[in-house]
Short mmCIF file of C-alpha atoms and ligand atoms in Angstrom, two decimals:
data_model
loop_
_atom_site.label_atom_id
_atom_site.label_comp_id
_atom_site.label_asym_id
_atom_site.label_seq_id
_atom_site.Cartn_x
_atom_site.Cartn_y
_atom_site.Cartn_z
CA MET A 690 -4.06 5.63 16.94
CA ASN A 691 -3.98 9.28 18.10
CA ILE A 692 -1.07 11.26 16.67
CA GLN A 693 0.19 14.17 18.56
CA VAL A 694 2.94 16.66 18.14
CA LYS A 695 4.54 18.33 21.22
CA SER A 696 7.49 20.65 21.79
CA GLY A 697 9.20 20.42 25.07
CA GLU A 698 12.10 19.19 27.15
CA ILE A 699 13.05 15.60 26.78
CA THR A 700 13.46 15.31 30.67
CA LYS A 701 10.04 16.65 31.42
CA ILE A 702 7.92 14.84 29.08
CA THR A 703 5.37 12.42 30.78
CA THR A 704 4.94 9.24 28.86
CA GLU A 705 4.81 5.56 29.45
CA VAL A 706 7.67 4.84 27.04
CA LEU A 707 10.04 7.45 25.59
CA VAL A 708 11.45 6.21 22.26
CA CYS A 709 14.88 7.46 21.28
CA LEU A 710 16.49 6.43 17.80
CA ASN A 711 20.10 5.99 17.64
CA TYR A 712 22.70 5.56 15.06
CA GLU A 713 25.35 2.74 14.92
CA LYS A 714 28.86 3.55 14.80
CA ASP A 715 28.46 7.08 16.49
CA LYS A 716 30.87 7.59 19.21
CA THR A 717 28.33 9.05 21.49
CA LEU A 718 24.58 8.79 21.93
CA ASP A 719 22.21 11.09 19.94
CA LYS A 720 22.49 14.67 21.39
CA HIS A 721 18.91 14.66 22.73
CA ILE A 722 19.43 11.38 24.50
CA LYS A 723 22.62 12.78 26.12
CA THR A 724 20.52 15.67 27.46
CA LEU A 725 18.34 13.04 29.13
CA ASP A 726 21.36 11.03 30.15
CA ARG A 727 22.81 13.77 32.08
CA THR A 728 19.84 13.69 34.37
CA LEU A 729 20.22 9.94 34.59
CA GLY A 730 23.73 10.16 35.82
CA GLY A 731 25.13 8.46 32.59
CA GLN A 732 23.10 5.30 32.68
CA LEU A 733 22.51 5.23 29.05
CA THR A 734 25.98 6.29 28.01
CA ASP A 735 27.21 3.36 30.16
CA LEU A 736 24.96 1.04 28.18
CA HIS A 737 26.29 2.45 24.89
CA LYS A 738 29.99 2.16 25.94
CA SER A 739 29.52 -1.43 27.14
CA GLY A 740 28.36 -2.42 23.60
CA GLU A 741 25.12 -3.79 24.86
CA PHE A 742 23.27 -1.18 22.73
CA GLN A 743 25.13 -0.66 19.36
CA GLY A 744 22.34 0.95 17.38
CA LYS A 745 22.16 -1.79 14.76
CA PRO A 746 19.12 -1.55 12.65
CA ASN A 747 16.03 -2.38 14.68
CA GLN A 748 18.07 -3.29 17.78
CA THR A 749 16.14 -2.44 21.06
CA THR A 750 16.88 -1.75 24.74
CA LEU A 751 14.26 -0.91 27.34
CA VAL A 752 15.51 0.94 30.25
CA HIS A 753 13.23 1.67 33.29
CA MET A 754 13.71 5.19 34.70
CA ASN A 755 12.47 4.64 38.31
CA GLY A 756 11.29 8.12 38.76
CA LYS A 757 14.45 9.84 37.86
CA VAL A 758 12.66 11.66 34.81
CA SER A 759 9.11 12.20 33.85
CA ALA A 760 9.25 9.28 31.43
CA LYS A 761 8.54 5.82 32.81
CA ARG A 762 10.81 3.96 30.43
CA VAL A 763 13.20 4.84 27.76
CA LEU A 764 13.24 2.54 24.61
CA LEU A 765 16.40 2.72 22.67
CA ILE A 766 16.04 1.70 18.99
CA GLY A 767 18.91 1.31 16.47
CA VAL A 768 18.80 2.76 12.92
CA GLY A 769 22.05 1.52 11.70
CA PRO A 770 24.95 3.89 10.61
CA ARG A 771 24.01 7.54 9.76
CA GLU A 772 25.44 7.49 6.37
CA ASP A 773 23.12 4.54 5.46
CA LEU A 774 19.99 6.06 6.81
CA THR A 775 16.88 6.11 4.79
CA LEU A 776 13.26 7.01 5.56
CA ASP A 777 12.42 3.48 5.62
CA ARG A 778 15.01 2.65 8.42
CA LEU A 779 13.08 5.21 10.34
CA ARG A 780 9.54 3.64 9.42
CA GLN A 781 11.11 0.27 10.47
CA ALA A 782 12.37 1.48 13.73
CA MET A 783 8.89 2.98 14.62
CA GLY A 784 7.22 -0.27 13.55
CA ILE A 785 9.28 -2.13 16.01
CA ALA A 786 8.57 0.49 18.59
CA SER A 787 4.94 -0.02 18.36
CA LYS A 788 5.31 -3.69 18.80
CA ARG A 789 7.80 -3.34 21.82
CA VAL A 790 5.60 -0.81 23.67
CA ARG A 791 2.60 -3.09 23.13
CA GLN A 792 4.66 -6.11 24.72
CA VAL A 793 5.02 -3.99 27.88
CA LYS A 794 1.28 -3.34 27.92
CA ALA A 795 1.75 0.48 27.68
CA LYS A 796 -1.03 2.37 25.98
CA GLY A 797 1.14 4.81 24.01
CA PHE A 798 4.60 6.31 23.63
CA THR A 799 6.50 9.44 22.75
CA CYS A 800 9.22 9.42 20.15
CA VAL A 801 12.01 12.14 20.28
CA MET A 802 12.42 13.82 16.68
CA PRO A 803 15.72 12.31 15.63
CA ASP A 804 18.46 14.32 14.14
CA VAL A 805 18.39 13.41 10.44
CA PRO A 806 20.62 14.55 7.72
CA LYS A 807 18.69 16.75 5.29
CA SER A 808 19.85 14.43 2.33
CA VAL A 809 17.69 11.67 3.80
CA GLY A 810 14.68 13.85 3.78
CA GLN A 811 13.19 17.34 4.97
CA THR A 812 11.67 17.40 8.33
CA GLU A 813 8.20 16.93 7.15
CA LEU A 814 9.13 13.60 5.30
CA VAL A 815 10.80 12.37 8.48
CA ALA A 816 7.80 13.13 10.58
CA GLN A 817 5.62 11.31 8.07
CA ALA A 818 7.83 8.39 7.83
CA LEU A 819 7.84 7.99 11.59
CA VAL A 820 4.08 8.17 12.04
CA GLU A 821 3.56 5.59 9.16
CA GLY A 822 5.95 3.20 10.85
CA ALA A 823 4.25 3.45 14.23
CA ILE A 824 0.70 2.99 12.66
CA LEU A 825 1.66 0.19 10.31
CA GLY A 826 3.79 -1.73 13.00
CA ASP A 827 0.77 -1.70 15.31
CA TYR A 828 -1.63 -3.29 12.73
CA ARG A 829 -3.33 -6.46 13.67
CA PHE A 830 -6.50 -8.16 12.12
CA MET A 831 -8.61 -9.66 14.96
CA GLU A 832 -12.15 -9.34 13.57
CA TYR A 833 -12.93 -13.05 13.49
CA ARG A 834 -11.38 -14.04 16.77
CA THR A 835 -13.85 -14.89 19.58
CA ASP A 836 -11.20 -15.41 22.22
CA SER A 837 -9.65 -12.63 24.58
CA SER A 838 -7.15 -11.47 21.71
CA ARG A 839 -10.10 -9.73 20.17
CA ASN A 840 -10.32 -7.31 22.80
CA GLU A 841 -6.65 -6.41 22.88
CA LYS A 842 -6.72 -2.70 21.99
CA ASN A 843 -4.45 -0.93 19.49
CA LEU A 844 -1.98 1.59 20.90
CA GLN A 845 -3.89 4.83 21.80
CA THR A 846 -1.45 7.49 21.15
CA CYS A 847 2.04 8.23 19.47
CA THR A 848 3.32 11.42 20.26
CA LEU A 849 6.34 13.23 18.24
CA LEU A 850 8.50 15.28 20.73
CA VAL A 851 10.13 18.19 19.18
CA PRO A 852 12.92 19.53 21.14
CA GLN A 853 14.58 22.91 19.64
CA GLY A 854 15.43 22.60 16.19
CA PRO A 855 12.90 21.25 13.76
CA ASP A 856 10.09 23.48 12.86
CA LEU A 857 6.92 22.51 14.58
CA THR A 858 4.52 23.17 11.72
CA GLU A 859 6.65 21.07 9.43
CA VAL A 860 6.49 18.26 11.82
CA LYS A 861 2.67 18.53 12.33
CA GLU A 862 2.19 18.66 8.50
CA GLY A 863 4.26 15.52 8.06
CA ALA A 864 2.63 13.81 11.04
CA ASN A 865 -0.81 14.42 9.60
CA ARG A 866 0.27 12.94 6.21
CA GLY A 867 1.88 9.96 7.88
CA LYS A 868 -1.49 9.42 9.80
CA VAL A 869 -3.56 9.47 6.41
CA LEU A 870 -1.02 7.34 4.55
CA GLY A 871 -0.71 4.83 7.51
CA GLU A 872 -4.44 4.41 7.87
CA ALA A 873 -4.77 4.07 4.25
CA THR A 874 -2.65 1.06 4.14
CA CYS A 875 -4.32 -0.42 7.23
CA PHE A 876 -7.79 0.05 5.45
CA VAL A 877 -6.42 -2.03 2.54
CA ARG A 878 -4.97 -4.68 4.80
CA ASP A 879 -8.49 -4.96 6.51
CA LEU A 880 -10.16 -5.39 3.30
CA CYS A 881 -7.86 -8.09 2.01
CA ASN A 882 -7.92 -9.77 5.33
CA HIS A 883 -11.65 -10.11 5.21
CA PRO A 884 -12.55 -13.67 3.93
CA ALA A 885 -14.06 -13.63 0.56
CA ASN A 886 -17.39 -14.97 1.83
CA VAL A 887 -17.68 -11.45 3.61
CA MET A 888 -15.70 -9.17 1.24
CA LYS A 889 -17.97 -10.04 -1.81
CA PRO A 890 -18.31 -7.57 -4.65
CA SER A 891 -21.33 -6.03 -2.97
CA ARG A 892 -19.34 -5.53 0.11
CA VAL A 893 -16.74 -3.56 -1.96
CA VAL A 894 -19.46 -1.44 -3.34
CA ALA A 895 -20.62 -0.75 0.30
CA GLU A 896 -16.97 0.20 1.01
CA ALA A 897 -16.95 2.66 -1.81
CA LYS A 898 -20.18 4.12 -0.67
CA LYS A 899 -18.64 4.96 2.77
CA ILE A 900 -15.70 6.63 0.95
CA ALA A 901 -18.10 8.57 -1.11
CA ARG A 902 -19.30 10.34 2.05
CA GLU A 903 -16.09 12.22 2.39
CA SER A 904 -15.50 15.58 1.06
CA LYS A 905 -15.58 16.20 -2.68
CA ILE A 906 -16.20 12.63 -3.67
CA ARG A 907 -18.76 11.19 -6.11
CA LEU A 908 -19.65 7.61 -6.71
CA LYS A 909 -21.04 5.99 -9.66
CA VAL A 910 -21.57 2.25 -9.85
CA LEU A 911 -22.37 0.26 -13.07
CA GLU A 912 -24.49 -2.77 -12.53
CA LYS A 913 -24.51 -5.90 -14.77
CA LYS A 914 -27.26 -4.43 -17.08
CA ASP A 915 -25.12 -1.35 -17.59
CA MET A 916 -22.11 -3.45 -18.54
CA GLU A 917 -24.23 -5.27 -21.02
CA LYS A 918 -25.38 -2.09 -22.62
CA LEU A 919 -21.83 -0.80 -22.86
CA GLY A 920 -20.44 -4.21 -23.91
CA MET A 921 -17.94 -4.72 -21.19
CA GLY A 922 -17.13 -8.41 -22.32
CA GLY A 923 -14.10 -8.76 -20.17
CA LEU A 924 -15.71 -8.00 -16.85
CA LEU A 925 -18.86 -9.92 -17.72
CA GLY A 926 -16.98 -12.81 -19.03
CA VAL A 927 -15.07 -13.30 -15.77
CA SER A 928 -18.10 -12.92 -13.72
CA ARG A 929 -20.14 -15.41 -15.41
CA GLY A 930 -19.08 -18.36 -13.21
CA SER A 931 -20.11 -16.64 -10.11
CA ILE A 932 -23.60 -16.16 -8.51
CA GLU A 933 -22.42 -12.79 -7.15
CA PRO A 934 -23.07 -9.96 -9.44
CA PRO A 935 -20.12 -7.97 -10.55
CA ALA A 936 -19.89 -4.26 -10.32
CA PHE A 937 -17.98 -1.34 -12.02
CA ILE A 938 -17.09 1.34 -9.58
CA ILE A 939 -16.16 4.92 -10.48
CA LEU A 940 -15.05 7.11 -7.55
CA THR A 941 -14.27 10.64 -8.46
CA TYR A 942 -12.49 13.16 -6.23
CA SER A 943 -12.63 16.80 -7.46
CA GLY A 944 -10.07 18.84 -5.56
CA GLY A 945 -8.81 20.61 -8.75
CA ARG A 946 -10.23 23.03 -11.26
CA SER A 947 -13.08 21.66 -13.34
CA THR A 948 -10.75 22.04 -16.50
CA GLN A 949 -7.82 20.06 -14.90
CA LYS A 950 -7.48 16.57 -16.26
CA PRO A 951 -7.95 13.84 -13.74
CA ILE A 952 -5.27 11.25 -12.84
CA VAL A 953 -7.05 7.86 -13.13
CA PHE A 954 -6.28 4.75 -11.21
CA VAL A 955 -7.61 1.39 -12.23
CA GLY A 956 -7.33 -1.52 -9.71
CA LYS A 957 -7.95 -5.25 -10.22
CA THR A 958 -10.67 -6.10 -7.94
CA VAL A 959 -11.17 -9.96 -7.80
CA THR A 960 -12.75 -10.69 -4.44
CA PHE A 961 -11.75 -14.31 -4.96
CA ASP A 962 -9.67 -15.94 -7.56
CA SER A 963 -10.25 -19.69 -7.85
CA GLY A 964 -8.99 -19.73 -11.35
CA GLY A 965 -12.42 -20.31 -12.87
CA ILE A 966 -12.60 -23.41 -15.03
CA SER A 967 -8.82 -23.32 -15.18
CA LEU A 968 -9.07 -24.08 -11.45
CA LYS A 969 -6.02 -23.45 -9.30
CA PRO A 970 -4.28 -25.91 -7.15
CA SER A 971 -5.71 -25.84 -3.64
CA GLU A 972 -2.34 -25.06 -1.91
CA ASN A 973 -2.41 -21.42 -0.80
CA MET A 974 -5.75 -20.85 -2.75
CA GLU A 975 -6.92 -18.98 0.27
CA GLN A 976 -4.61 -16.35 -0.41
CA MET A 977 -6.65 -15.40 -3.45
CA LYS A 978 -8.95 -13.48 -1.20
CA ALA A 979 -6.44 -10.83 -1.61
CA ASP A 980 -6.76 -10.76 -5.46
CA MET A 981 -8.49 -7.48 -4.81
CA THR A 982 -5.63 -5.56 -3.40
CA GLY A 983 -5.19 -3.29 -6.46
CA GLY A 984 -8.79 -2.19 -6.09
CA ALA A 985 -8.55 -1.64 -2.23
CA GLU A 986 -5.40 0.46 -2.90
CA VAL A 987 -7.30 2.53 -5.38
CA LEU A 988 -10.14 3.13 -2.99
CA ALA A 989 -7.61 4.00 -0.25
CA THR A 990 -5.91 6.46 -2.73
CA VAL A 991 -9.16 8.49 -3.48
CA ARG A 992 -9.93 8.47 0.14
CA SER A 993 -6.58 9.91 1.08
CA ALA A 994 -6.68 12.51 -1.80
CA SER A 995 -9.87 13.94 -0.10
CA ARG A 996 -8.48 13.61 3.51
CA LEU A 997 -5.30 15.50 2.45
CA LYS A 998 -7.25 17.97 0.38
CA LEU A 999 -5.06 17.59 -2.54
CA PRO A 1000 -5.51 20.24 -5.31
CA MET A 1001 -6.18 17.85 -8.14
CA ASN A 1002 -8.81 15.65 -9.74
CA VAL A 1003 -8.42 11.99 -9.05
CA ILE A 1004 -10.57 9.12 -10.42
CA GLY A 1005 -10.64 5.58 -9.22
CA ILE A 1006 -11.88 2.81 -11.32
CA LEU A 1007 -12.52 -0.71 -9.97
CA PRO A 1008 -13.82 -3.63 -12.04
CA VAL A 1009 -15.13 -5.84 -9.30
CA THR A 1010 -15.99 -9.57 -9.59
CA GLU A 1011 -15.35 -13.11 -8.25
CA ASN A 1012 -13.62 -15.67 -10.58
CA MET A 1013 -15.51 -18.95 -10.12
CA PRO A 1014 -15.99 -22.15 -11.98
CA GLY A 1015 -19.96 -22.14 -12.07
CA GLY A 1016 -22.08 -23.80 -14.66
CA ARG A 1017 -22.34 -20.62 -16.83
CA ALA A 1018 -18.57 -19.89 -16.50
CA THR A 1019 -16.42 -18.82 -19.36
CA LYS A 1020 -14.63 -21.91 -20.85
CA PRO A 1021 -11.15 -22.20 -22.34
CA GLY A 1022 -11.54 -21.30 -26.02
CA ASP A 1023 -14.50 -19.09 -25.52
CA VAL A 1024 -14.17 -15.59 -27.21
CA LEU A 1025 -14.98 -12.41 -25.54
CA THR A 1026 -15.81 -9.08 -27.20
CA MET A 1027 -14.27 -6.41 -24.93
CA LEU A 1028 -15.42 -2.78 -24.26
CA SER A 1029 -12.93 -1.42 -26.67
CA GLY A 1030 -14.50 -3.80 -29.41
CA LYS A 1031 -11.28 -6.20 -29.72
CA THR A 1032 -11.82 -9.91 -29.38
CA VAL A 1033 -10.12 -12.07 -26.95
CA GLU A 1034 -9.71 -15.86 -27.08
CA VAL A 1035 -9.84 -16.96 -23.33
CA GLN A 1036 -7.33 -19.94 -23.20
CA ASN A 1037 -6.84 -19.82 -19.44
CA THR A 1038 -9.67 -18.56 -17.28
CA ASP A 1039 -7.05 -18.06 -14.51
CA ALA A 1040 -5.66 -15.04 -16.46
CA GLU A 1041 -8.84 -13.12 -15.55
CA GLY A 1042 -7.21 -9.97 -14.14
CA ARG A 1043 -6.18 -8.65 -17.44
CA LEU A 1044 -9.65 -9.32 -18.97
CA ILE A 1045 -11.33 -7.11 -16.24
CA LEU A 1046 -8.51 -4.44 -16.39
CA ALA A 1047 -8.87 -4.20 -20.30
CA ASP A 1048 -12.41 -2.91 -19.90
CA GLY A 1049 -11.24 -0.66 -16.99
CA LEU A 1050 -8.52 0.85 -19.25
CA ALA A 1051 -10.81 1.31 -22.16
CA TYR A 1052 -13.39 2.94 -19.91
CA ALA A 1053 -10.62 5.35 -18.61
CA SER A 1054 -10.23 6.80 -22.22
CA ARG A 1055 -13.73 8.37 -21.94
CA LEU A 1056 -12.57 10.41 -18.85
CA LYS A 1057 -9.92 12.32 -20.90
CA PRO A 1058 -7.16 11.53 -18.20
CA ALA A 1059 -4.06 13.17 -17.59
CA CYS A 1060 -2.50 9.77 -17.20
CA VAL A 1061 -3.68 6.35 -16.11
CA ILE A 1062 -1.97 4.06 -13.65
CA ASP A 1063 -3.29 0.29 -13.11
CA ILE A 1064 -2.40 -1.61 -10.21
CA ALA A 1065 -2.93 -5.33 -9.94
CA THR A 1066 -2.02 -8.69 -8.25
CA LEU A 1067 -1.72 -9.90 -11.96
CA THR A 1068 0.95 -12.56 -12.38
CA GLY A 1069 2.48 -15.38 -10.53
CA ALA A 1070 5.58 -14.71 -12.84
CA CYS A 1071 6.00 -11.40 -11.17
CA VAL A 1072 6.64 -13.29 -7.92
CA VAL A 1073 9.18 -15.45 -9.84
CA ALA A 1074 10.94 -12.49 -11.34
CA LEU A 1075 11.07 -10.07 -8.51
CA GLY A 1076 10.63 -11.86 -5.21
CA GLN A 1077 8.90 -9.93 -2.49
CA PHE A 1078 10.66 -6.71 -2.24
CA ALA A 1079 9.88 -5.04 -5.57
CA ILE A 1080 6.65 -4.22 -7.62
CA GLY A 1081 6.73 -4.83 -11.18
CA MET A 1082 6.43 -1.72 -13.42
CA LEU A 1083 5.81 -1.62 -17.18
CA GLY A 1084 4.50 1.39 -19.10
CA THR A 1085 4.45 3.70 -22.19
CA ASP A 1086 5.52 7.01 -20.65
CA GLU A 1087 9.03 7.61 -19.37
CA SER A 1088 8.10 10.84 -17.19
CA LEU A 1089 5.17 8.82 -15.57
CA LYS A 1090 7.39 5.90 -14.86
CA SER A 1091 10.06 8.00 -13.35
CA ASP A 1092 7.49 9.81 -11.16
CA LEU A 1093 6.44 6.43 -9.95
CA ARG A 1094 9.87 5.22 -9.33
CA LYS A 1095 10.62 8.22 -7.39
CA ALA A 1096 7.31 7.83 -5.17
CA GLY A 1097 8.14 4.28 -4.70
CA ASP A 1098 11.76 5.17 -3.39
CA GLY A 1099 10.34 7.67 -0.91
CA ALA A 1100 7.51 5.26 0.35
CA GLY A 1101 9.89 2.27 0.68
CA GLU A 1102 7.55 0.46 -1.76
CA ARG A 1103 9.99 0.29 -4.66
CA VAL A 1104 9.16 -0.49 -8.31
CA TRP A 1105 11.36 -2.29 -10.78
CA GLU A 1106 10.79 -1.88 -14.43
CA LEU A 1107 10.52 -4.73 -16.95
CA PRO A 1108 10.50 -4.25 -20.74
CA LEU A 1109 7.23 -3.72 -22.77
CA TRP A 1110 8.63 -4.59 -26.10
CA ASP A 1111 6.20 -5.35 -28.99
CA GLU A 1112 8.28 -8.34 -30.01
CA TYR A 1113 6.54 -10.19 -27.07
CA PHE A 1114 3.16 -9.73 -28.69
CA GLU A 1115 4.08 -12.80 -30.94
CA GLN A 1116 3.26 -14.83 -27.80
CA LEU A 1117 -0.29 -13.42 -27.52
CA LYS A 1118 -1.41 -14.36 -31.03
CA SER A 1119 -4.67 -16.41 -31.36
CA ASP A 1120 -5.90 -18.41 -34.28
CA VAL A 1121 -9.51 -17.30 -33.82
CA ALA A 1122 -9.46 -13.85 -32.21
CA ASP A 1123 -7.45 -10.70 -32.12
CA MET A 1124 -5.35 -12.10 -29.30
CA ARG A 1125 -5.38 -14.76 -26.63
CA ASN A 1126 -5.28 -13.90 -22.91
CA ILE A 1127 -2.16 -16.00 -22.01
CA GLY A 1128 1.43 -15.62 -23.41
CA GLY A 1129 2.83 -19.09 -22.95
CA ARG A 1130 6.09 -19.92 -21.40
CA GLY A 1131 8.47 -17.08 -20.46
CA GLY A 1132 8.05 -13.41 -19.60
CA GLY A 1133 4.59 -13.80 -18.07
CA THR A 1134 4.65 -10.37 -16.52
CA ILE A 1135 5.59 -8.79 -19.59
CA THR A 1136 3.01 -10.49 -21.98
CA ALA A 1137 0.29 -9.79 -19.36
CA ALA A 1138 1.28 -6.12 -19.50
CA LEU A 1139 1.45 -6.13 -23.18
CA PHE A 1140 -2.21 -7.70 -23.27
CA LEU A 1141 -3.19 -4.59 -21.27
CA LYS A 1142 -1.44 -2.17 -23.69
CA GLN A 1143 -3.88 -3.30 -26.42
CA PHE A 1144 -6.62 -1.70 -24.55
CA ILE A 1145 -5.12 1.66 -23.46
CA GLY A 1146 -6.28 5.05 -25.15
CA GLU A 1147 -4.20 8.22 -26.04
CA TYR A 1148 -2.87 8.57 -22.46
CA PRO A 1149 0.27 8.14 -20.68
CA TRP A 1150 0.12 4.88 -18.98
CA ALA A 1151 1.90 2.70 -16.44
CA HIS A 1152 1.08 -0.73 -15.01
CA LEU A 1153 2.08 -1.84 -11.44
CA ASP A 1154 2.14 -5.82 -10.82
CA ILE A 1155 1.91 -6.15 -7.13
CA ALA A 1156 1.63 -10.01 -7.15
CA SER A 1157 5.12 -10.07 -5.68
CA THR A 1158 4.45 -7.83 -2.84
CA ASP A 1159 0.75 -8.00 -1.77
CA TRP A 1160 1.14 -10.88 0.61
CA SER A 1161 4.03 -11.54 3.12
CA ALA A 1162 4.99 -14.92 4.12
CA SER A 1163 6.41 -13.61 7.49
CA GLU A 1164 5.96 -10.68 9.79
CA ARG A 1165 8.53 -7.73 9.32
CA ALA A 1166 9.18 -4.53 11.15
CA TYR A 1167 6.15 -2.84 9.82
CA VAL A 1168 4.69 -5.51 7.47
CA PRO A 1169 2.47 -8.13 8.92
CA LYS A 1170 2.17 -11.67 7.90
CA GLY A 1171 -0.64 -11.96 5.16
CA PRO A 1172 -1.77 -8.93 3.26
CA THR A 1173 0.54 -6.15 3.20
CA GLY A 1174 -1.21 -3.27 1.65
CA ILE A 1175 2.02 -2.44 -0.26
CA GLY A 1176 1.50 0.09 -3.13
CA THR A 1177 -1.00 2.12 -1.17
CA ARG A 1178 1.63 4.59 0.04
CA LEU A 1179 3.30 4.57 -3.25
CA LEU A 1180 0.07 5.74 -4.97
CA ILE A 1181 -0.64 8.49 -2.46
CA GLN A 1182 3.05 9.62 -2.40
CA PHE A 1183 2.89 9.85 -6.18
CA LEU A 1184 -0.16 12.13 -5.99
CA LEU A 1185 1.61 14.08 -3.08
CA ASN A 1186 4.75 14.71 -5.14
CA LYS A 1187 2.57 15.86 -7.98
CA SER A 1188 0.80 18.49 -5.83
N1 BES B 2440 -4.26 -13.47 -9.16
C1 BES B 2440 -3.41 -14.27 -10.10
C2 BES B 2440 -1.98 -13.84 -9.77
C3 BES B 2440 -1.24 -14.09 -8.60
C4 BES B 2440 -0.53 -15.19 -8.35
C5 BES B 2440 -1.37 -13.09 -7.50
C6 BES B 2440 0.21 -15.37 -7.11
C7 BES B 2440 -0.84 -13.22 -6.39
C8 BES B 2440 0.00 -14.37 -6.15
C9 BES B 2440 -3.82 -14.15 -11.53
O1 BES B 2440 -5.01 -13.97 -11.79
C10 BES B 2440 -3.45 -15.51 -12.14
O2 BES B 2440 -3.82 -16.49 -11.89
N2 BES B 2440 -2.40 -15.39 -13.10
C11 BES B 2440 -1.91 -16.56 -13.76
C12 BES B 2440 -1.85 -16.19 -15.21
C13 BES B 2440 -1.43 -17.33 -16.09
C14 BES B 2440 -2.64 -18.37 -16.24
C15 BES B 2440 -1.14 -16.99 -17.45
C16 BES B 2440 -0.62 -16.92 -13.13
O3 BES B 2440 0.18 -16.07 -12.92
O4 BES B 2440 -0.43 -18.15 -12.97
ZN1 ZN B 2441 -6.14 -15.89 -11.89
ZN1 ZN B 2442 -6.25 -13.04 -10.22
#
């Protein structure tokens, strides 16, 4: 989608649909809409007074202008009461706008920059959220359709109209960020929507290669023989049951000084999780094509750091594999020696994410990181604990966790912390090895994170469990049914806040 920013008069703008956001409970319409309404002879005010349009969150009313102003139609969208406004309400309104505009078969729309209290966010953040919402709400995945729906185009343009007031350069900067972050999430959704017979480990490597063509990015890919040399027993152990070779991707963005320590992201990239020998039940197993969401989000984050020209060093690490029950597969009871040298008794081959992440986290130590954040669709227990609206967060560093919490609040991809107390390690004890890979009943998200903690180095660390949010059972304002890409904007916002 083309994103434009224009300044001008609301009555003179030529557009297929003019989108105006409006608060609930305000006695009159937004001041910009009122300007427009004067030319319309009070048509919109009548609509507001009659109670037909109240401005409730995501409520819409479409009015045809019949040549009275340059815009063909006006689409009023509610954002709820002014005092309850959040950046996410704006994102949602724009997600709804994209869908409604597409319904009327228009190719694009113009949104008037709303009048937003500064406490909600500076102009830049408002513009960013509006553009994110527009792009995310327009997302569909049609790659594998052969019917006419395949040819339905996405919206071509979204224009932010800036009447007097907000600073044009701030709106432009915010809109550019919104485009990068919105497209990053759509990239993740695409990767996770592709079926696992296409999005194999080799295809993930190909995607990383494409990203490595962007500015200041370098790529290193370790193959099976390199992993054997290094002793990556976790990743090798998980990949044994598959005929697809595993990969270990290291994607480096160097935007900062060479002495600046990198921020390292590690993303679980299981292109399909069948459970392995501890086979999963078949119901919903197809959703396990998205068990690579963490890795896709890390790819998108490094790509975005480059596109936003962030003045920092960022490294993305992706242990990539399938988890399959082939003849050579790791069996329950097998013991693996991990990259860190510690040993793990695999009691359940379906707890594979922590095995590959353990090698990723151990590898990260070698990069002398400023901090390490891993992100993974790690535990079904996280879905049970948090439902679909919160990402699980656990970690060793208060300031890192607080930065992530802040980024999540801003991005509308909120995290919720769970405890990482050492008492829980009792549940991970093994009779034959240093630890086992499952923690038994109770606290499944906590024991999984505590397992990871055994492999971290001397760096601040936080773990994000996105099993709760990576897949949506239904369509929402700017979240589609299926892979959501949630977590992507959180990571990029975290970097933006740091810069
Ligand atoms: N990929 C799954 C976790 C998952 C579940 C992600 C649901 C998204 C939605 C993970 O590899 C897994 O299977 N975890 C097991 C661990 C258990 C065996 C200790 C689980 O959560 O059941
Ligand atoms: Zn699993
Ligand atoms: Zn998994």
